[in-house]
Coordinates of N, CA and C in Angstrom, one line a residue:
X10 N 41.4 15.6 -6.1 CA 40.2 15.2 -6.8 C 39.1 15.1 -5.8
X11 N 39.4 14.6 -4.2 CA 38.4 14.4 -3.5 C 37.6 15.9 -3.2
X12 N 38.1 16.8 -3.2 CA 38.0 18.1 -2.7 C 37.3 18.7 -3.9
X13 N 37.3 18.2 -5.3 CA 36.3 18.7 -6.4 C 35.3 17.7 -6.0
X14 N 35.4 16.6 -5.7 CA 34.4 15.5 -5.8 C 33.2 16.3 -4.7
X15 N 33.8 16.6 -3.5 CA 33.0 17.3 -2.3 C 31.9 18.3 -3.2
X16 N 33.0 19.3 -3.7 CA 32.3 20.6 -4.2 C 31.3 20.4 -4.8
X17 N 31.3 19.3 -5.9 CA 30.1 18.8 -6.8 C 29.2 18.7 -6.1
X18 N 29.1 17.7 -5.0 CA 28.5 17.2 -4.4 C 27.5 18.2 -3.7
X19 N 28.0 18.9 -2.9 CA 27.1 20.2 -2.2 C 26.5 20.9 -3.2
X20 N 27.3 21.1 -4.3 CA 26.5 21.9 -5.7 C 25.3 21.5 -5.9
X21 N 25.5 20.0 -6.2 CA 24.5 19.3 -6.9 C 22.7 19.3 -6.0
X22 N 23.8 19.4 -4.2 CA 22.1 19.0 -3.3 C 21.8 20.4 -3.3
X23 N 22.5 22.0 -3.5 CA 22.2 22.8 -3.7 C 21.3 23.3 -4.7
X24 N 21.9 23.0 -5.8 CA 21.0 22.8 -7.3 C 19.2 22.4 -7.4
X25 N 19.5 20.7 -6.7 CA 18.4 20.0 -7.0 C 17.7 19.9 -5.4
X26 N 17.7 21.0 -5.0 CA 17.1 20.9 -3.2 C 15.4 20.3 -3.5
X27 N 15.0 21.2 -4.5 CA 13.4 21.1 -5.0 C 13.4 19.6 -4.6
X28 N 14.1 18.4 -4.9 CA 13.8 17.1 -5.0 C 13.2 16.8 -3.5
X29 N 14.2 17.2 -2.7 CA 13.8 16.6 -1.0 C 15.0 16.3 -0.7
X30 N 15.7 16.4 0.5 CA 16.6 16.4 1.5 C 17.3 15.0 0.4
X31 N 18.6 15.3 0.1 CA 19.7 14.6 -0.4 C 20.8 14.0 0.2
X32 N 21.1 13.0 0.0 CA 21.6 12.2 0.9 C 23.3 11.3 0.1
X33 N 23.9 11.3 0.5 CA 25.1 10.8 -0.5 C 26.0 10.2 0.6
X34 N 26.3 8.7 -0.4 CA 26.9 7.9 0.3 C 28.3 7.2 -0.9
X35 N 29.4 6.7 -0.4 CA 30.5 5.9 -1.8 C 29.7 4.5 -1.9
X36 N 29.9 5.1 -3.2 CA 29.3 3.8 -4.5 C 30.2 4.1 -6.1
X37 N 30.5 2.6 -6.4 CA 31.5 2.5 -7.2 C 32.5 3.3 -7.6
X38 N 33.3 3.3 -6.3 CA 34.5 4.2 -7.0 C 34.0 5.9 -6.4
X39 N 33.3 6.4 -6.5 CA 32.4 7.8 -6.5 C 31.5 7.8 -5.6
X40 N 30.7 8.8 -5.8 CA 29.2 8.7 -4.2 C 28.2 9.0 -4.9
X41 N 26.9 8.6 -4.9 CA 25.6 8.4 -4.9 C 24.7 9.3 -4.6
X42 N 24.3 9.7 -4.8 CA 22.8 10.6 -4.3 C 21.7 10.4 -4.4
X43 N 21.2 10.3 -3.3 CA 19.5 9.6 -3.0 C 19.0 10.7 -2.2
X44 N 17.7 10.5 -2.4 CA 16.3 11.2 -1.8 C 15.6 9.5 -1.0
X45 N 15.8 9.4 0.3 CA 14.7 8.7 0.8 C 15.3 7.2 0.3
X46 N 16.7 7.5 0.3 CA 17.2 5.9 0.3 C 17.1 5.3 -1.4
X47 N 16.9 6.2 -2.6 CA 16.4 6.2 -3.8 C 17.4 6.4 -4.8
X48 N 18.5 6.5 -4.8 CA 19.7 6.6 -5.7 C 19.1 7.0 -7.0
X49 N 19.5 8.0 -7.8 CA 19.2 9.2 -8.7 C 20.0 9.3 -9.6
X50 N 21.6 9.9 -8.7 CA 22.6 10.0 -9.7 C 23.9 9.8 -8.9
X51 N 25.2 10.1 -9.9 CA 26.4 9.8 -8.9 C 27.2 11.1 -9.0
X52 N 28.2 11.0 -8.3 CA 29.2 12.2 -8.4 C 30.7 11.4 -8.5
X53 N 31.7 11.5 -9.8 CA 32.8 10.6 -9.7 C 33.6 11.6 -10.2
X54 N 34.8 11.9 -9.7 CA 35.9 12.8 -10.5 C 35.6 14.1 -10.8
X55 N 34.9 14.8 -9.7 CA 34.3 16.0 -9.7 C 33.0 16.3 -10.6
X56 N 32.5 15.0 -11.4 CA 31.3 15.0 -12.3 C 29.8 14.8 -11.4
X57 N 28.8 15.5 -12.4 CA 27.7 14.7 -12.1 C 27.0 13.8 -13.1
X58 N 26.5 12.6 -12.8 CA 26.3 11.3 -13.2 C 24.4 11.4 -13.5
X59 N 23.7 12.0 -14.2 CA 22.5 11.4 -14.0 C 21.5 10.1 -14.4
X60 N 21.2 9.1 -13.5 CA 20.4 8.2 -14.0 C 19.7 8.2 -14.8
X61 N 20.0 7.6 -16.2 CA 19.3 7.8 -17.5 C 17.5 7.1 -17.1
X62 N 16.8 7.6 -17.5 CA 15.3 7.2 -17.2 C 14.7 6.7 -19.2
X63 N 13.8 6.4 -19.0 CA 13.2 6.4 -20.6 C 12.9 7.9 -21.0
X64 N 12.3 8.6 -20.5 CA 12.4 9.9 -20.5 C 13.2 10.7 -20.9
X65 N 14.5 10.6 -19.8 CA 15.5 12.1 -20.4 C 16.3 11.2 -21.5
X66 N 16.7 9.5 -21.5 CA 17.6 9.3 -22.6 C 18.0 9.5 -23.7
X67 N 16.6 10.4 -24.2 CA 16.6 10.8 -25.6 C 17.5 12.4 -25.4
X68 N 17.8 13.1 -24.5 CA 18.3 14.1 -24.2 C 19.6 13.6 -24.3
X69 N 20.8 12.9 -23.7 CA 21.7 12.5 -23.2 C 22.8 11.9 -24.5
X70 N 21.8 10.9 -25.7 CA 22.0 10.5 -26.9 C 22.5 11.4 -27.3
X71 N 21.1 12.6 -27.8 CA 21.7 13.5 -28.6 C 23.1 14.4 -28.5
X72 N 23.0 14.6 -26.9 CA 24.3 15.6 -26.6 C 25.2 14.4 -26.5
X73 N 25.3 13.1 -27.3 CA 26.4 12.3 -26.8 C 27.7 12.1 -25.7
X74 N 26.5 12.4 -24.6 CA 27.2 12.5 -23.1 C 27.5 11.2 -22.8
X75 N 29.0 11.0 -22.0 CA 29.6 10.2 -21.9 C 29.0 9.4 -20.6
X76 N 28.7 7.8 -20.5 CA 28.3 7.7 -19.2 C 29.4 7.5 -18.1
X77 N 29.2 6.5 -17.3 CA 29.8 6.4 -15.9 C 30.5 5.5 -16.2
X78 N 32.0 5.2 -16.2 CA 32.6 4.2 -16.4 C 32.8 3.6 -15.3
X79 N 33.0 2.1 -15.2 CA 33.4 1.7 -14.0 C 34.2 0.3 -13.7
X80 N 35.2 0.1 -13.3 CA 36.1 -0.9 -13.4 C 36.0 -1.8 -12.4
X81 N 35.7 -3.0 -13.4 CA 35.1 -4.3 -13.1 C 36.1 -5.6 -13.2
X82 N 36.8 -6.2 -12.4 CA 37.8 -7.1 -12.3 C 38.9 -6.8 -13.2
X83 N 38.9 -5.1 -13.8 CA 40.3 -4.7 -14.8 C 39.5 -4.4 -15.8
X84 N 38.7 -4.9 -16.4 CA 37.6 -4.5 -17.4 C 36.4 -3.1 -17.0
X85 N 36.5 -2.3 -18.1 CA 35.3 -1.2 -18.2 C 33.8 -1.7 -18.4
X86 N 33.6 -0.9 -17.4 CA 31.9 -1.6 -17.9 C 31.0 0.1 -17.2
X87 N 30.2 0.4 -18.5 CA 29.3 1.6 -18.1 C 28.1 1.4 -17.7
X88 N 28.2 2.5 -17.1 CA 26.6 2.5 -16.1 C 25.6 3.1 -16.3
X89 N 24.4 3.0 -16.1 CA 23.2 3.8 -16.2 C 23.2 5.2 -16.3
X90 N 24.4 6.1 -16.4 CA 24.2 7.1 -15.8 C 25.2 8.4 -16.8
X91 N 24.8 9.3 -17.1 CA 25.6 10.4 -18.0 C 25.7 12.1 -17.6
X92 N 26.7 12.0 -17.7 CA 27.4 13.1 -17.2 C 26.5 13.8 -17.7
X93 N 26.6 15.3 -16.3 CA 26.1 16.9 -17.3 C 26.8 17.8 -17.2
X94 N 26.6 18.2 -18.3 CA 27.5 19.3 -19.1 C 27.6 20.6 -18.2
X95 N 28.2 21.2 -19.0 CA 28.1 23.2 -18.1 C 27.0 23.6 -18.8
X96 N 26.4 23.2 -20.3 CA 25.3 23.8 -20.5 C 24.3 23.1 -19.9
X97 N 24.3 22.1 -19.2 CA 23.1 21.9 -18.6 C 23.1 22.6 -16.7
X98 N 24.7 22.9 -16.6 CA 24.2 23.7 -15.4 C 23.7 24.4 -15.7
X99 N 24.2 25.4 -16.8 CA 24.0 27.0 -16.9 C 22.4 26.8 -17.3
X100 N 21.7 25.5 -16.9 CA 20.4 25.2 -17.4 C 19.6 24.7 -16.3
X101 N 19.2 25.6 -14.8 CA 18.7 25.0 -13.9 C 17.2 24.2 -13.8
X102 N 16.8 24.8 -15.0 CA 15.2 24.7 -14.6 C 15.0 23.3 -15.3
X103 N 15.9 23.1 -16.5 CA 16.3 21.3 -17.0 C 17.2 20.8 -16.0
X104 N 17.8 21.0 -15.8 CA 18.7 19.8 -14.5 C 18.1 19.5 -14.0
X105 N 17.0 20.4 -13.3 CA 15.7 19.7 -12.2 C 14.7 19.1 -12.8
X106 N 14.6 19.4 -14.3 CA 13.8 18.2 -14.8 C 14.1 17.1 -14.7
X107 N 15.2 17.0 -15.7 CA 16.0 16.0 -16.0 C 16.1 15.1 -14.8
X108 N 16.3 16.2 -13.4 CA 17.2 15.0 -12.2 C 15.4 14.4 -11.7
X109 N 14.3 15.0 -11.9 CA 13.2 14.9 -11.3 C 12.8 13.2 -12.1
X110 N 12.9 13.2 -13.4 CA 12.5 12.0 -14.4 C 13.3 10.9 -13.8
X111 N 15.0 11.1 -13.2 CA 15.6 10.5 -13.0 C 14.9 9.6 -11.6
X112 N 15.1 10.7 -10.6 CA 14.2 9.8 -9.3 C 13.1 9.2 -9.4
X113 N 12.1 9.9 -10.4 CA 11.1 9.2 -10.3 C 11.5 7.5 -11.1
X114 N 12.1 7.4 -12.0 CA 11.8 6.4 -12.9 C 13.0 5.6 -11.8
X115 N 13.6 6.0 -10.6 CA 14.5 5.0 -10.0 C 13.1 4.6 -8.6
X116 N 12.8 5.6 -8.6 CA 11.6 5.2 -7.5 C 10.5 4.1 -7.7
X117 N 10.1 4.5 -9.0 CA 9.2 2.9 -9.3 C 10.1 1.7 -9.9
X118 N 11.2 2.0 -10.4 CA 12.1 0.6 -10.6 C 12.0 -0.2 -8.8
X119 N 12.8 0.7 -8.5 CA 12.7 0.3 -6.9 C 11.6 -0.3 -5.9
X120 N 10.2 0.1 -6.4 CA 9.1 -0.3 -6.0 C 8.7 -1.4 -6.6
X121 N 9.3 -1.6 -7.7 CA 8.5 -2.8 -9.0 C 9.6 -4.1 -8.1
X122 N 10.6 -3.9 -8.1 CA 11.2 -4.7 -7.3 C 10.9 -5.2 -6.0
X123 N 10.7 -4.4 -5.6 CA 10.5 -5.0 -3.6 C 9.3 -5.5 -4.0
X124 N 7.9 -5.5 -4.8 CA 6.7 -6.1 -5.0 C 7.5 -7.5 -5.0
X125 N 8.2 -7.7 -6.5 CA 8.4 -8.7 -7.3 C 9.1 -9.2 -6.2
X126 N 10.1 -8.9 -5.2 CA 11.2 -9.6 -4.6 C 10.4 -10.3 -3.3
X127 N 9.2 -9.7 -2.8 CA 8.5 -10.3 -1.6 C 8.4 -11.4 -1.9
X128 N 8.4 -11.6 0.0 CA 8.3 -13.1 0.1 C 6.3 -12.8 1.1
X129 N 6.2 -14.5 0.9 CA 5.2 -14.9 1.2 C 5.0 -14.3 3.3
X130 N 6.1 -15.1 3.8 CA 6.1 -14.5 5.0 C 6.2 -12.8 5.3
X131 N 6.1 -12.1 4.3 CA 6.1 -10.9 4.2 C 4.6 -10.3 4.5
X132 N 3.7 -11.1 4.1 CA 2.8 -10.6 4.2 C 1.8 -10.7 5.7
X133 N 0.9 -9.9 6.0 CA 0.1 -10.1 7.4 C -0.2 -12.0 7.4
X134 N -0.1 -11.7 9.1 CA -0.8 -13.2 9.2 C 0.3 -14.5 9.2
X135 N 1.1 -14.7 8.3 CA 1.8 -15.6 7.2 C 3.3 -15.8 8.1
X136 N 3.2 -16.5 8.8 CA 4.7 -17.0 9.4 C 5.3 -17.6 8.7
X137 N 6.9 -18.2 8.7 CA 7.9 -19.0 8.0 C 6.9 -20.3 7.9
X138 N 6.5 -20.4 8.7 CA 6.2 -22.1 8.8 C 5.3 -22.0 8.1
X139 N 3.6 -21.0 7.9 CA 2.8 -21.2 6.7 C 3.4 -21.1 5.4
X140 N 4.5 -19.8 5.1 CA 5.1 -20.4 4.1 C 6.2 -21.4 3.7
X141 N 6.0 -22.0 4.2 CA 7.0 -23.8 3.9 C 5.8 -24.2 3.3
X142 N 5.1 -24.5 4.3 CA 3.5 -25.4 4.3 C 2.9 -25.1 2.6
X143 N 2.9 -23.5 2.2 CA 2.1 -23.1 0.8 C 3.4 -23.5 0.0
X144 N 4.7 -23.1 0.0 CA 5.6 -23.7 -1.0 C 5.7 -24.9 -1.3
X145 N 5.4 -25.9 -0.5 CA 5.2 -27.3 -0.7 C 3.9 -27.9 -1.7
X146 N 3.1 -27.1 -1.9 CA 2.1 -27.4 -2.5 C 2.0 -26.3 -3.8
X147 N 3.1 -25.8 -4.2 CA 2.9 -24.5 -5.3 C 2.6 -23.6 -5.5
X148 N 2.5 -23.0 -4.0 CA 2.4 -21.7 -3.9 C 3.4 -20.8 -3.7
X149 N 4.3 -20.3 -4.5 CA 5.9 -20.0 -3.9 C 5.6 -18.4 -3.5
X150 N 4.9 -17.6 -4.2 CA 4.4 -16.4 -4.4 C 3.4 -15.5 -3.7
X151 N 3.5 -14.1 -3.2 CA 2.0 -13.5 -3.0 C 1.4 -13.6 -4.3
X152 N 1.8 -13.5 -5.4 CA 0.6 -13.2 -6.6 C 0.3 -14.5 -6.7
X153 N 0.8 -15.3 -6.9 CA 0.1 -17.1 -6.8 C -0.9 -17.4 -5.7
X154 N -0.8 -16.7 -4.5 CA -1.5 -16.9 -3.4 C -3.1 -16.0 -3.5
X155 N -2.8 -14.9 -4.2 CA -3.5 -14.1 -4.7 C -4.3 -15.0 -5.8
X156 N -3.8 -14.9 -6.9 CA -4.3 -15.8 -7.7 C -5.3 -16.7 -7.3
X157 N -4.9 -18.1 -6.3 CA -5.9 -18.6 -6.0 C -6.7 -18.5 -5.3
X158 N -6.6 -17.2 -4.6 CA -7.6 -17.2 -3.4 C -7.1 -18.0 -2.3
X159 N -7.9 -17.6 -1.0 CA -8.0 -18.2 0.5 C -8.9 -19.0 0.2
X160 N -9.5 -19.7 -0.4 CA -10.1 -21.0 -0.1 C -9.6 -21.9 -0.7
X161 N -9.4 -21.7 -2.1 CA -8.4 -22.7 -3.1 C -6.7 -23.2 -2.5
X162 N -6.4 -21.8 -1.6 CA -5.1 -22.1 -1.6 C -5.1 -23.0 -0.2
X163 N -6.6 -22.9 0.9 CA -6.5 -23.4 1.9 C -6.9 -25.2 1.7
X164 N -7.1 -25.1 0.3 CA -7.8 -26.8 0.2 C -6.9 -27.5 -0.3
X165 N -5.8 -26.5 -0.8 CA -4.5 -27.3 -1.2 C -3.6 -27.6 0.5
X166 N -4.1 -26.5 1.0 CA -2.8 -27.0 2.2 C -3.9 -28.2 2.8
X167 N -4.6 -28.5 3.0 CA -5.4 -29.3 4.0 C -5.3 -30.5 2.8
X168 N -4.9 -30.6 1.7 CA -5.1 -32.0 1.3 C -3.5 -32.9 1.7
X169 N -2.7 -31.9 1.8 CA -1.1 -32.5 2.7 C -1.3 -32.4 3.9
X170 N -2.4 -31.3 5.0 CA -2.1 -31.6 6.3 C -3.8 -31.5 6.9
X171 N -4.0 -32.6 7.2 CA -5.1 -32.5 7.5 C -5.3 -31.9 9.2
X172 N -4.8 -31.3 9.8 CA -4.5 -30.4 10.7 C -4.7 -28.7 10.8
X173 N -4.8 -28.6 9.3 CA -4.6 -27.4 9.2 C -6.5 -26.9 9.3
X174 N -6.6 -25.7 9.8 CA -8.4 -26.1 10.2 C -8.3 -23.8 10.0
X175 N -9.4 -23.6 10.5 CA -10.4 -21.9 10.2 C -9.4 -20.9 10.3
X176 N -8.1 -21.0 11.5 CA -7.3 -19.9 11.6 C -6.3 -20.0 10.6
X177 N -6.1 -21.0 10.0 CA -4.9 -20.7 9.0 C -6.1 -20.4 7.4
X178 N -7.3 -20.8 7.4 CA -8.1 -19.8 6.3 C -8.2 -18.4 6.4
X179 N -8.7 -18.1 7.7 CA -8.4 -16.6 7.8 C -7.4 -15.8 7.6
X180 N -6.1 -16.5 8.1 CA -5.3 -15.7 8.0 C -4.5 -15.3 6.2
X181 N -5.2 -17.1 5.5 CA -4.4 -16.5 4.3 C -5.4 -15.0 3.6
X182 N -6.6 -15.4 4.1 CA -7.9 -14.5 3.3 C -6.8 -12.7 4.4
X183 N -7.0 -13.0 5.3 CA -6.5 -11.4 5.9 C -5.0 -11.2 4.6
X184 N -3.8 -12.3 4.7 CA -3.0 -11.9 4.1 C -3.2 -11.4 2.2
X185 N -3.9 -12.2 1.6 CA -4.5 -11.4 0.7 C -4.9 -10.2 0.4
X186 N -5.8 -10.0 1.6 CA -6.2 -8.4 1.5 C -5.2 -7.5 2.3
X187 N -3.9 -8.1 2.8 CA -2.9 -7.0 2.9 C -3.4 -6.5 4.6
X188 N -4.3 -7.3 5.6 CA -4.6 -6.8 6.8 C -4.1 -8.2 8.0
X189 N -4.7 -7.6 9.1 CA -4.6 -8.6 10.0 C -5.7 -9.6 10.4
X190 N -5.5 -10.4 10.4 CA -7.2 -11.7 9.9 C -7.9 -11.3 11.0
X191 N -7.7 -10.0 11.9 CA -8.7 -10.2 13.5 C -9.4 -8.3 13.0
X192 N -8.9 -8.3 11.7 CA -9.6 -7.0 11.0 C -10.2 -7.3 10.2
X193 N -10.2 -8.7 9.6 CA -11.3 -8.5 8.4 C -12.4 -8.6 8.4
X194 N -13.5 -7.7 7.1 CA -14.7 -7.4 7.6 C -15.7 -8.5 8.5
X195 N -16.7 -8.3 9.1 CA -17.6 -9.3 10.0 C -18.4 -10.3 8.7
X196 N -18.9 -9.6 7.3 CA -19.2 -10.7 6.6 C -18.5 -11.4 5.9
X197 N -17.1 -11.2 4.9 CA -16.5 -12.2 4.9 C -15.9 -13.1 6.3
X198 N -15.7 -12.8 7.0 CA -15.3 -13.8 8.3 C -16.4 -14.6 8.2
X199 N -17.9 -14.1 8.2 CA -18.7 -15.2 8.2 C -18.9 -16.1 7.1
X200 N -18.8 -15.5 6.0 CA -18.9 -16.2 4.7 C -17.5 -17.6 4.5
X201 N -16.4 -17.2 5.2 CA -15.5 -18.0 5.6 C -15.8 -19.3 6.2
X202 N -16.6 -18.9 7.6 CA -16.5 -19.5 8.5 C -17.2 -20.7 8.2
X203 N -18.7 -20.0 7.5 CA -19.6 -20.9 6.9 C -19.2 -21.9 6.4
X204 N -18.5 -21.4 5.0 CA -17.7 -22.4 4.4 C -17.0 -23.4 4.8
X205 N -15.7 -23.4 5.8 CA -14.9 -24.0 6.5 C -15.7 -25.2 7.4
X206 N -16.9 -24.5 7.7 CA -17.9 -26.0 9.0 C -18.4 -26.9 7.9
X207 N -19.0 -26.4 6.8 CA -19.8 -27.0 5.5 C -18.5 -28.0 5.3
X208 N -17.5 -27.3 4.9 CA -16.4 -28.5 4.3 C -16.1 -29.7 5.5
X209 N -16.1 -29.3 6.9 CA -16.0 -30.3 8.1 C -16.9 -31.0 8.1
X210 N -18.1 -30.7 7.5 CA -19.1 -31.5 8.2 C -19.2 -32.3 6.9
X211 N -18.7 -32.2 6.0 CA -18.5 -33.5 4.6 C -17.3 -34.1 4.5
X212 N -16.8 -33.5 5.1 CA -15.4 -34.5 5.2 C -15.3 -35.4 6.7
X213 N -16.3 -34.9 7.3 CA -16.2 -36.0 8.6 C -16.3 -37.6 8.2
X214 N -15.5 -38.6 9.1 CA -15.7 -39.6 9.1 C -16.7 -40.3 9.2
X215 N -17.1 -41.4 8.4 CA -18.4 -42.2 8.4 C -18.3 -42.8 9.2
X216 N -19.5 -43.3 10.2 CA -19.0 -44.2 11.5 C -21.1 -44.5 11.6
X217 N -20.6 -45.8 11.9 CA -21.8 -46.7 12.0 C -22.1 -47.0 13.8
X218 N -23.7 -46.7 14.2 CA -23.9 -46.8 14.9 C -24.3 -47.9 15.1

């Protein structure tokens, strides 16, 4: 069976080369095929597996193609993914559709995730320790950080640490815009800066001469 499993496999990066350099690794039971780290489809028992997308699903239903079964602590459980037929070999210019819908719709799943999955210290600027400092006050998120802005988000950290002073404003305003705070433009830096003395100079202590 391993020796059909092979053959598929070369068939398949033969087939769908148009995609870009294919790459296959074992995953569940069978092996995987990816473009660029992007898993597409599988190959299990000498079959090919394609990842159903919104797109081709309506294809797959009608030929009531069987998906990917896969054994889970003794129990069956199916996978995203359905066999193709010999009429869809004997069908090159659809396979490459079909497998093309497939990457793409695994490519932006994949992208919508690493957005959603970032972390705060992810972004420019933003060490572990600023994000402790923003999660303590409600900010667990880039889009929450986003949301409020570098000045809102910098007035929340300064009402827990009154230490925190212009380079940790800059840097959330750089991390916002996705750069390094010693790049961002020369007028918001000043429009920052401005800001930041204006707030020091009203928050200074009263003191009687």
């Amino acid at each position: 069976m391993k020796k059909v499993t092979f053959f598929r496999i070369h068939k398949s990066r033969e087939y769908l080369s148009s995609l870009g350099k294919i790459g296959y690794r074992p995953l569940f039971g069978g092996y995987s095929l990816m473009v660029e780290g992007v898993v597409f489809a599988m190959v299990a028992e000498g079959e090919l597996y394609l990842r159903a997308s919104e797109q081709c699903a309506d294809y797959f239903i009608k030929k009531a193609s069987p998906p990917l079964m896969y054994s889970k602590r003794g129990l069956p459980v199916a996978l995203n993914y359905y066999r193709v037929d010999e009429e869809l070999w004997e069908n090159p210019d659809k396979l490459v559709q079909l497998s093309f819908l497939a990457l793409r719709s695994a490519q932006r799943e994949k992208s919508q995730s690493k957005v959603r999955s970032r972390r705060l210290k992810d972004l420019p600027n933003l060490s572990l320790n600023i994000e402790v400092m923003l999660r303590e006050v409600g900010i667990n998120d880039p889009q929450t950080l986003r949301r409020f802005g570098a000045k809102r988000s910098w007035l929340k950290l300064r009402s827990t640490r009154k230490t925190v002073g212009i380079k940790v404003l800059l840097a959330l305003a750089g991390a916002i815009r996705g750069v390094h705070e010693a790049v961002l433009p020369a007028d918001v830096r000043k429009e920052l800066t401005d800001w930041w003395r204006c707030y020091e100079q009203r928050h200074q202590p009263y003191s009687e001469h």
